[in-house]
DNA sequence: CATTGTTCGTTTGTTGGACAATTGAAATAT
DNA sequence: ATATTTCAATTGTCCAACAAACGAACAATG
């Protein structure tokens, strides 16, 4: 007979796995305060430093959080925590604009369609405010890109599907630099933003009417426009995306 | 006037950010061996412990890797590394079957359509082999679920879109337990697997013909079947998914 | 009375030094 | 040339300590 290879894990990994298991099993739930590092070290029978390495791992997956210098508590991982890492992975694999666009072509119209039947008054108001803010930003010569990104997030949130949110977030984060190039390019800077706002307005109207088909269709057109602008600007669909600093990464602690 | 909040980062975070920046800027590329922990500590002017905590963070994002006890090297993050964390996030947010299904309803048919125009002979052969293996597993009374999961991954890979792969992976990983319940349930166990294999076969045929429309349509039917089976089995679409151990997580070191 | 300064115990962040276990490669023996 | 033994390098873990920051309670200040 032959033995299988032993799975020997470093202690810090065992520490993080153990705490993770408690959280996933529901014995520790969001908001619970974890024991101090010293206590954990005593309980596990390891050094505090080993515990700390384990904690670093848990922090990365968003399962626990700590506000600078304070006690550790259990948290529900938010998609905003995980998306940046996925985005970076895509950048490193030199994902192209075409690939991103294809995925968005599936998810964004679908998000709009779902939103049409599930949206509530509150979020509808937020969307209207977003469209107005976009118009004002354009008139004032400010960048409309953050508002555009926010618009699509609002629609996705209105769709009431958290799996959809998680799937689309890393993709749309990467559109940021592409949009930047688009709206500063001489060939597309003049007409692009107007068509964008027009599309956004039509989508909001369709959502307000609860018209899923129309919402889907306008979102689809909006995405096609995006790609056409990319072509018009003479940019290559199959170029790899460039690395970019996380754009909406407002720390906003406290 | 008001001052913005100071961004004070702990040293270990500065360490990980610094190394990360080098990798993202391309000054360190996949395969490069990093300095030893002691050397890094000397260069940064910090303790080895601090460096180690920084390394733990980088390891989590898949930017660096180390196989047990050996030197650290730069790696390209693979979607397989990141997907489990996303899956866990979805479980913790008590994502429902309906949410997953809606996303898959967008991505899977689209993957099939793209695969139809991009698939190569090699992967087509793999798909045919997969369908045969599924038939044999069914005849032998073995579980066909891992083969089903593998089938969908093969199709997605054939679509030649890495953003799509990243977006769908965390979702489909969570289908595993749902499929499990479906194929062991008395009402669906008898006919379900046969319809599944039939659909898989039709999809492969459509891919072989390069017929994107047909491939999309059969994949769509396949997904609808999946949901119908869920209904037939009397399971609630809006129940939260249960936590489950990573199913295909074959460590396979060395 | 609200703001500011002081003190103190607690907890994290960081440092120093140490050592066992493992690895990779060089040196040696077969 | 191949196998074995040695050895230096490197990681994983431990122990001990202290500075820095925080929360709270309380005194001092205007």
PDB file of C-alpha atoms in Angstrom, chain B residues 76-192:
ATOM      1  CA  UNK B  76      -0.041  35.464 -11.718  1.00  0.00           C
ATOM      2  CA  UNK B  77      -3.185  35.239  -9.634  1.00  0.00           C
ATOM      3  CA  UNK B  78      -5.420  32.507 -11.002  1.00  0.00           C
ATOM      4  CA  UNK B  79      -9.184  32.732 -10.799  1.00  0.00           C
ATOM      5  CA  UNK B  80      -9.219  29.462  -8.916  1.00  0.00           C
ATOM      6  CA  UNK B  81      -7.374  31.212  -6.079  1.00  0.00           C
ATOM      7  CA  UNK B  82      -9.869  34.030  -5.742  1.00  0.00           C
ATOM      8  CA  UNK B  83     -13.173  32.273  -6.423  1.00  0.00           C
ATOM      9  CA  UNK B  84     -13.421  30.419  -3.091  1.00  0.00           C
ATOM     10  CA  UNK B  85     -13.325  33.667  -1.163  1.00  0.00           C
ATOM     11  CA  UNK B  86     -16.124  35.071  -3.275  1.00  0.00           C
ATOM     12  CA  UNK B  87     -18.162  31.934  -2.799  1.00  0.00           C
ATOM     13  CA  UNK B  88     -17.768  32.238   0.940  1.00  0.00           C
ATOM     14  CA  UNK B  89     -18.862  35.857   0.808  1.00  0.00           C
ATOM     15  CA  UNK B  90     -22.018  34.804  -1.005  1.00  0.00           C
ATOM     16  CA  UNK B  91     -22.736  32.086   1.532  1.00  0.00           C
ATOM     17  CA  UNK B  92     -22.322  34.535   4.388  1.00  0.00           C
ATOM     18  CA  UNK B  93     -24.708  36.956   2.757  1.00  0.00           C
ATOM     19  CA  UNK B  94     -27.165  34.077   2.483  1.00  0.00           C
ATOM     20  CA  UNK B  95     -27.431  34.352  -1.271  1.00  0.00           C
ATOM     21  CA  UNK B  96     -30.325  32.312  -2.624  1.00  0.00           C
ATOM     22  CA  UNK B  97     -30.515  29.730  -5.359  1.00  0.00           C
ATOM     23  CA  UNK B  98     -32.614  32.154  -7.369  1.00  0.00           C
ATOM     24  CA  UNK B  99     -29.863  34.761  -7.360  1.00  0.00           C
ATOM     25  CA  UNK B 100     -27.233  32.301  -8.508  1.00  0.00           C
ATOM     26  CA  UNK B 101     -29.530  30.916 -11.133  1.00  0.00           C
ATOM     27  CA  UNK B 102     -30.300  34.334 -12.564  1.00  0.00           C
ATOM     28  CA  UNK B 103     -26.615  35.078 -13.030  1.00  0.00           C
ATOM     29  CA  UNK B 104     -25.921  31.692 -14.557  1.00  0.00           C
ATOM     30  CA  UNK B 105     -28.886  32.199 -16.846  1.00  0.00           C
ATOM     31  CA  UNK B 106     -26.962  35.153 -18.272  1.00  0.00           C
ATOM     32  CA  UNK B 107     -23.445  33.801 -18.309  1.00  0.00           C
ATOM     33  CA  UNK B 108     -23.744  30.141 -19.247  1.00  0.00           C
ATOM     34  CA  UNK B 109     -25.708  30.502 -22.503  1.00  0.00           C
ATOM     35  CA  UNK B 110     -23.437  33.359 -23.464  1.00  0.00           C
ATOM     36  CA  UNK B 111     -20.378  31.251 -22.742  1.00  0.00           C
ATOM     37  CA  UNK B 112     -21.761  28.525 -24.967  1.00  0.00           C
ATOM     38  CA  UNK B 113     -22.408  30.981 -27.785  1.00  0.00           C
ATOM     39  CA  UNK B 114     -18.892  32.395 -27.651  1.00  0.00           C
ATOM     40  CA  UNK B 115     -17.430  28.917 -27.376  1.00  0.00           C
ATOM     41  CA  UNK B 116     -19.175  27.898 -30.588  1.00  0.00           C
ATOM     42  CA  UNK B 117     -17.084  30.331 -32.614  1.00  0.00           C
ATOM     43  CA  UNK B 118     -13.816  29.980 -30.690  1.00  0.00           C
ATOM     44  CA  UNK B 119     -13.519  26.362 -29.645  1.00  0.00           C
ATOM     45  CA  UNK B 120     -10.585  24.296 -30.888  1.00  0.00           C
ATOM     46  CA  UNK B 121     -10.352  20.607 -31.671  1.00  0.00           C
ATOM     47  CA  UNK B 122      -8.518  19.831 -28.476  1.00  0.00           C
ATOM     48  CA  UNK B 123     -11.124  21.197 -26.143  1.00  0.00           C
ATOM     49  CA  UNK B 124     -13.902  19.725 -28.234  1.00  0.00           C
ATOM     50  CA  UNK B 125     -12.324  16.328 -27.664  1.00  0.00           C
ATOM     51  CA  UNK B 126     -12.179  17.033 -23.938  1.00  0.00           C
ATOM     52  CA  UNK B 127     -15.871  17.877 -23.958  1.00  0.00           C
ATOM     53  CA  UNK B 128     -16.772  14.695 -25.801  1.00  0.00           C
ATOM     54  CA  UNK B 129     -14.720  12.714 -23.332  1.00  0.00           C
ATOM     55  CA  UNK B 130     -16.498  14.472 -20.490  1.00  0.00           C
ATOM     56  CA  UNK B 131     -19.933  13.543 -21.837  1.00  0.00           C
ATOM     57  CA  UNK B 132     -18.868   9.913 -22.218  1.00  0.00           C
ATOM     58  CA  UNK B 133     -17.456   9.853 -18.713  1.00  0.00           C
ATOM     59  CA  UNK B 134     -20.722  11.283 -17.406  1.00  0.00           C
ATOM     60  CA  UNK B 135     -22.689   8.485 -19.081  1.00  0.00           C
ATOM     61  CA  UNK B 136     -20.379   5.895 -17.603  1.00  0.00           C
ATOM     62  CA  UNK B 137     -20.607   7.445 -14.145  1.00  0.00           C
ATOM     63  CA  UNK B 138     -24.377   7.382 -14.342  1.00  0.00           C
ATOM     64  CA  UNK B 139     -24.375   3.733 -15.462  1.00  0.00           C
ATOM     65  CA  UNK B 140     -21.980   2.859 -12.672  1.00  0.00           C
ATOM     66  CA  UNK B 141     -24.068   4.653 -10.095  1.00  0.00           C
ATOM     67  CA  UNK B 142     -21.302   7.130  -9.320  1.00  0.00           C
ATOM     68  CA  UNK B 143     -21.839  10.846  -8.785  1.00  0.00           C
ATOM     69  CA  UNK B 144     -22.052  12.844 -11.989  1.00  0.00           C
ATOM     70  CA  UNK B 145     -21.838  16.208 -10.275  1.00  0.00           C
ATOM     71  CA  UNK B 146     -18.076  16.748 -10.529  1.00  0.00           C
ATOM     72  CA  UNK B 147     -18.312  15.885 -14.212  1.00  0.00           C
ATOM     73  CA  UNK B 148     -21.161  18.343 -14.708  1.00  0.00           C
ATOM     74  CA  UNK B 149     -19.173  21.100 -13.026  1.00  0.00           C
ATOM     75  CA  UNK B 150     -16.181  20.199 -15.183  1.00  0.00           C
ATOM     76  CA  UNK B 151     -18.347  20.329 -18.310  1.00  0.00           C
ATOM     77  CA  UNK B 152     -19.412  23.880 -17.655  1.00  0.00           C
ATOM     78  CA  UNK B 153     -15.879  24.954 -16.861  1.00  0.00           C
ATOM     79  CA  UNK B 154     -14.697  23.441 -20.149  1.00  0.00           C
ATOM     80  CA  UNK B 155     -17.358  25.349 -22.074  1.00  0.00           C
ATOM     81  CA  UNK B 156     -16.457  28.579 -20.293  1.00  0.00           C
ATOM     82  CA  UNK B 157     -12.773  28.062 -21.034  1.00  0.00           C
ATOM     83  CA  UNK B 158     -13.592  27.385 -24.668  1.00  0.00           C
ATOM     84  CA  UNK B 159     -15.300  30.773 -24.773  1.00  0.00           C
ATOM     85  CA  UNK B 160     -11.847  32.315 -24.558  1.00  0.00           C
ATOM     86  CA  UNK B 161     -12.874  35.032 -22.146  1.00  0.00           C
ATOM     87  CA  UNK B 162     -10.985  35.195 -18.881  1.00  0.00           C
ATOM     88  CA  UNK B 163     -13.253  37.855 -17.419  1.00  0.00           C
ATOM     89  CA  UNK B 164     -16.143  35.479 -17.958  1.00  0.00           C
ATOM     90  CA  UNK B 165     -14.246  32.708 -16.221  1.00  0.00           C
ATOM     91  CA  UNK B 166     -13.608  34.923 -13.225  1.00  0.00           C
ATOM     92  CA  UNK B 167     -17.196  36.077 -13.046  1.00  0.00           C
ATOM     93  CA  UNK B 168     -18.845  32.687 -13.272  1.00  0.00           C
ATOM     94  CA  UNK B 169     -16.520  30.564 -11.162  1.00  0.00           C
ATOM     95  CA  UNK B 170     -17.653  31.668  -7.687  1.00  0.00           C
ATOM     96  CA  UNK B 171     -21.257  31.266  -8.761  1.00  0.00           C
ATOM     97  CA  UNK B 172     -21.010  27.767 -10.140  1.00  0.00           C
ATOM     98  CA  UNK B 173     -18.979  26.571  -7.189  1.00  0.00           C
ATOM     99  CA  UNK B 174     -22.039  27.201  -5.075  1.00  0.00           C
ATOM    100  CA  UNK B 175     -24.266  25.109  -7.305  1.00  0.00           C
ATOM    101  CA  UNK B 176     -22.468  22.045  -6.100  1.00  0.00           C
ATOM    102  CA  UNK B 177     -24.584  21.441  -2.973  1.00  0.00           C
ATOM    103  CA  UNK B 178     -27.758  22.323  -4.867  1.00  0.00           C
ATOM    104  CA  UNK B 179     -26.973  19.722  -7.509  1.00  0.00           C
ATOM    105  CA  UNK B 180     -26.208  17.245  -4.801  1.00  0.00           C
ATOM    106  CA  UNK B 181     -29.633  17.626  -3.289  1.00  0.00           C
ATOM    107  CA  UNK B 182     -31.255  17.499  -6.695  1.00  0.00           C
ATOM    108  CA  UNK B 183     -29.711  14.250  -7.856  1.00  0.00           C
ATOM    109  CA  UNK B 184     -30.316  12.447  -4.615  1.00  0.00           C
ATOM    110  CA  UNK B 185     -33.921  13.556  -4.343  1.00  0.00           C
ATOM    111  CA  UNK B 186     -36.421  10.770  -5.162  1.00  0.00           C
ATOM    112  CA  UNK B 187     -38.524  12.927  -7.470  1.00  0.00           C
ATOM    113  CA  UNK B 188     -35.683  14.104  -9.684  1.00  0.00           C
ATOM    114  CA  UNK B 189     -32.987  11.470  -9.333  1.00  0.00           C
ATOM    115  CA  UNK B 190     -34.462   9.196 -11.987  1.00  0.00           C
ATOM    116  CA  UNK B 191     -34.973  11.521 -14.936  1.00  0.00           C
ATOM    117  CA  UNK B 192     -32.739  14.515 -14.099  1.00  0.00           C
TER     118      UNK B 192
END
